[in-house]
Amino acid sequence: MNFNSWTILSAAVILGSVGVLILLERVRPYDRGEHLFREGFWTDLVFYTILQNLILAVVIGKLIAWIDGTTHLSRLHLISGWPIWAQVGFFVVTHDLYIYWFHRWQHHNLFLWRLHEAHHSTRHVDWLAGARSHMFEILINQTIEAAPMVLLGAAPVVPVIKGMISAVWGMYIHSNVDVKSGPLQLVLNGPEAHRWHHAVDLEPPGMNFSTKLAIWDHLFGTFYLPRDRRPTG
């Protein structure tokens, strides 16, 4: 598949995932009584999801272009010879490990928490809640996500595929869906664990900092998923 085909497929998968998650939230909700057009819905959709991301995409693109123009790293094509699946897998795993530690640091550092608390300000955790993040947090994380792909010479389709995975998984772990992942929660992060991250039951700095791969929480002692109680908030 070429770049244009992947771009169309990525958009279709993201929009299709939105539809599926909205349906599941109506059919099998974790917290019953939540409305689709809940408080803050349009702010999260229009400002955070659309406007902020469009603006930051331009800023991040120019920043990475400047870095590459200064260092000329992309000309080395360090990973250009890898298969596409290997490139995608490499960046999914390495960026997810970075996000774990940066996310954990945000909950332990007062200055960084001032950025991250915007994400925790929503009263309703659903498929759209993950979009609510401070612009400087997005600037940091998406620059660190995208820059290595450009500077190491990844194929043009790799950022498209990686972005699709990130978008879908971000919506999934925040979705108001009653999911029982079972043994999969040992490896892949799901809504049941991430709801505890957003819960008000746990004292700061909290638990469950993983995004896609739950293995980081298991490896570094921050996994929390009691079987005898449900999170509040």
XYZ file of C-alpha atoms in Angstrom:
233
model
C 0.000 0.000 0.000
C 1.229 3.481 -0.836
C 1.164 6.602 1.344
C -2.221 7.837 0.090
C -3.843 4.451 0.631
C -2.512 4.277 4.181
C -3.739 7.817 4.869
C -7.258 6.943 3.718
C -7.236 3.647 5.607
C -5.963 5.356 8.760
C -8.733 7.934 8.685
C -11.318 5.218 8.063
C -10.038 3.090 10.955
C -10.060 6.052 13.359
C -13.571 7.140 12.374
C -14.780 3.545 12.430
C -13.324 3.095 15.905
C -15.163 6.210 17.076
C -18.433 4.697 15.873
C -17.745 1.320 17.487
C -16.750 2.850 20.836
C -19.781 5.143 20.906
C -22.006 2.127 20.237
C -20.302 0.040 22.941
C -20.616 2.890 25.432
C -24.367 2.838 24.826
C -24.713 -0.967 24.844
C -22.193 -1.978 27.516
C -21.270 1.083 29.615
C -18.976 0.906 32.624
C -20.632 3.925 34.254
C -24.323 3.905 33.415
C -26.192 7.113 32.745
C -23.353 8.896 30.938
C -24.531 10.935 27.948
C -22.824 11.093 24.562
C -23.007 14.892 24.493
C -21.856 15.236 28.078
C -20.460 18.357 29.721
C -17.323 19.467 27.876
C -18.020 17.331 24.789
C -17.744 20.159 22.272
C -14.709 21.662 23.992
C -12.921 18.307 23.803
C -13.968 17.679 20.205
C -13.600 21.114 18.604
C -10.832 22.736 20.642
C -8.642 19.858 21.812
C -9.193 17.253 19.088
C -9.414 19.474 16.011
C -8.073 23.003 16.495
C -5.259 22.321 18.939
C -4.028 19.279 17.034
C -4.083 21.090 13.702
C -2.102 24.025 15.066
C 0.410 21.849 16.876
C 0.872 19.629 13.826
C 2.148 22.657 11.915
C 4.379 23.780 14.789
C 5.820 20.313 15.372
C 6.373 19.782 11.661
C 8.379 23.007 11.393
C 10.346 22.205 14.540
C 11.326 18.757 13.280
C 12.197 20.184 9.859
C 14.498 22.699 11.573
C 16.168 19.963 13.635
C 16.667 17.821 10.535
C 17.901 20.789 8.533
C 20.488 21.447 11.238
C 21.594 17.864 11.887
C 20.841 16.197 8.515
C 20.190 12.971 10.416
C 17.472 11.746 8.079
C 20.019 11.552 5.275
C 21.709 8.683 7.076
C 18.604 6.497 6.565
C 19.442 4.599 9.734
C 16.360 2.372 9.688
C 15.127 2.873 6.136
C 16.061 -0.688 5.232
C 13.905 -2.236 7.937
C 10.542 -3.791 7.006
C 7.592 -1.466 7.627
C 6.223 -3.699 10.381
C 9.579 -3.599 12.191
C 9.768 0.181 11.960
C 6.227 0.569 13.303
C 6.830 -1.954 16.085
C 10.082 -0.265 17.104
C 8.477 3.153 17.447
C 5.336 1.846 19.144
C 7.362 0.096 21.853
C 10.050 2.749 22.393
C 7.620 5.665 22.450
C 5.287 3.772 24.752
C 8.151 3.202 27.198
C 9.004 6.906 27.044
C 5.363 7.856 27.630
C 5.195 5.584 30.666
C 8.141 7.263 32.365
C 7.201 10.815 31.349
C 3.605 10.223 32.446
C 4.800 8.833 35.761
C 7.142 11.823 36.198
C 4.248 14.202 35.549
C 2.398 12.714 38.494
C 5.438 13.088 40.756
C 6.685 16.534 39.708
C 4.686 19.610 40.710
C 5.674 21.667 37.655
C 4.883 18.902 35.163
C 1.650 18.128 36.982
C 0.502 21.673 36.227
C 0.621 20.667 32.561
C -0.849 17.214 32.986
C -3.714 18.138 35.305
C -5.671 19.472 32.306
C -6.019 15.869 31.177
C -7.443 14.905 34.569
C -9.829 17.857 34.722
C -12.634 16.085 32.869
C -15.461 14.745 35.016
C -16.435 12.168 32.402
C -13.994 9.493 31.228
C -15.100 8.350 27.791
C -13.755 7.794 24.260
C -13.194 11.542 23.805
C -11.679 12.314 27.208
C -8.166 11.360 26.137
C -8.051 14.320 23.757
C -8.060 16.810 26.634
C -4.412 17.662 27.230
C -2.428 20.864 27.712
C -0.902 22.148 24.488
C 2.635 22.082 25.901
C 2.224 18.477 26.991
C 1.106 17.588 23.460
C 3.961 19.631 22.003
C 6.510 17.696 24.072
C 5.069 14.229 23.576
C 4.208 14.444 19.892
C 7.559 16.030 19.031
C 9.339 13.187 20.820
C 6.991 10.767 19.049
C 7.422 12.137 15.534
C 10.998 13.425 15.486
C 12.734 10.022 15.745
C 10.646 8.670 12.874
C 11.815 11.501 10.633
C 15.395 11.732 11.875
C 16.027 7.980 11.717
C 14.676 7.763 8.181
C 11.448 5.854 8.699
C 9.238 5.258 5.672
C 6.612 8.006 5.127
C 3.790 5.588 5.960
C 5.220 4.799 9.408
C 4.043 8.033 11.118
C 0.609 7.489 9.558
C 0.332 3.946 10.913
C 1.826 4.897 14.283
C -0.567 7.858 14.547
C -3.530 5.604 13.771
C -2.532 3.141 16.481
C -2.029 5.928 19.023
C -5.370 7.570 18.216
C -7.377 4.347 18.404
C -5.678 3.102 21.569
C -6.045 6.471 23.280
C -9.786 6.443 22.635
C -10.070 2.803 23.675
C -8.407 3.044 27.087
C -10.525 6.079 28.008
C -13.787 4.619 26.700
C -16.705 4.136 29.063
C -16.979 0.461 28.132
C -17.181 -2.408 30.602
C -14.242 -4.464 29.369
C -12.805 -7.549 31.006
C -9.400 -8.038 29.393
C -8.419 -11.032 31.492
C -4.849 -12.268 30.849
C -4.454 -9.701 28.046
C -4.208 -6.996 30.732
C -0.803 -8.469 31.582
C 0.487 -7.166 28.243
C -2.004 -4.729 26.690
C -3.516 -1.805 28.555
C -7.302 -1.535 28.588
C -10.104 0.643 29.988
C -10.547 -1.371 33.181
C -7.033 -0.498 34.406
C -6.935 3.028 33.002
C -10.154 3.975 34.786
C -8.276 3.420 38.028
C -5.656 5.888 36.814
C -8.391 8.533 36.534
C -10.139 7.500 39.746
C -10.319 9.761 42.787
C -10.070 6.737 45.093
C -6.278 6.519 44.917
C -4.002 8.958 46.682
C -1.535 10.904 44.493
C 0.636 10.139 42.590
C -1.653 7.303 41.456
C -1.054 4.079 39.538
C -1.407 2.573 36.040
C 0.709 4.974 33.973
C 0.947 2.757 30.896
C -0.760 3.677 27.635
C -0.629 0.795 25.163
C 1.544 -1.801 26.856
C 0.569 -2.700 30.417
C 3.851 -4.538 30.819
C 5.531 -1.319 31.994
C 3.222 -1.067 35.023
C 3.825 -4.724 35.829
C 7.595 -4.434 35.408
C 7.977 -1.237 37.421
C 5.475 -1.914 40.195
C 2.723 0.560 39.356
C -0.066 -1.792 38.284
C -3.310 -1.623 40.261
C -6.501 -3.502 39.427
C -8.437 -4.804 42.454
C -11.100 -7.381 41.672
C -13.389 -6.576 44.593
C -14.118 -2.878 44.018
C -14.786 -0.326 41.316
C -13.099 3.063 40.853
C -14.892 6.327 41.584
C -14.549 9.309 39.307
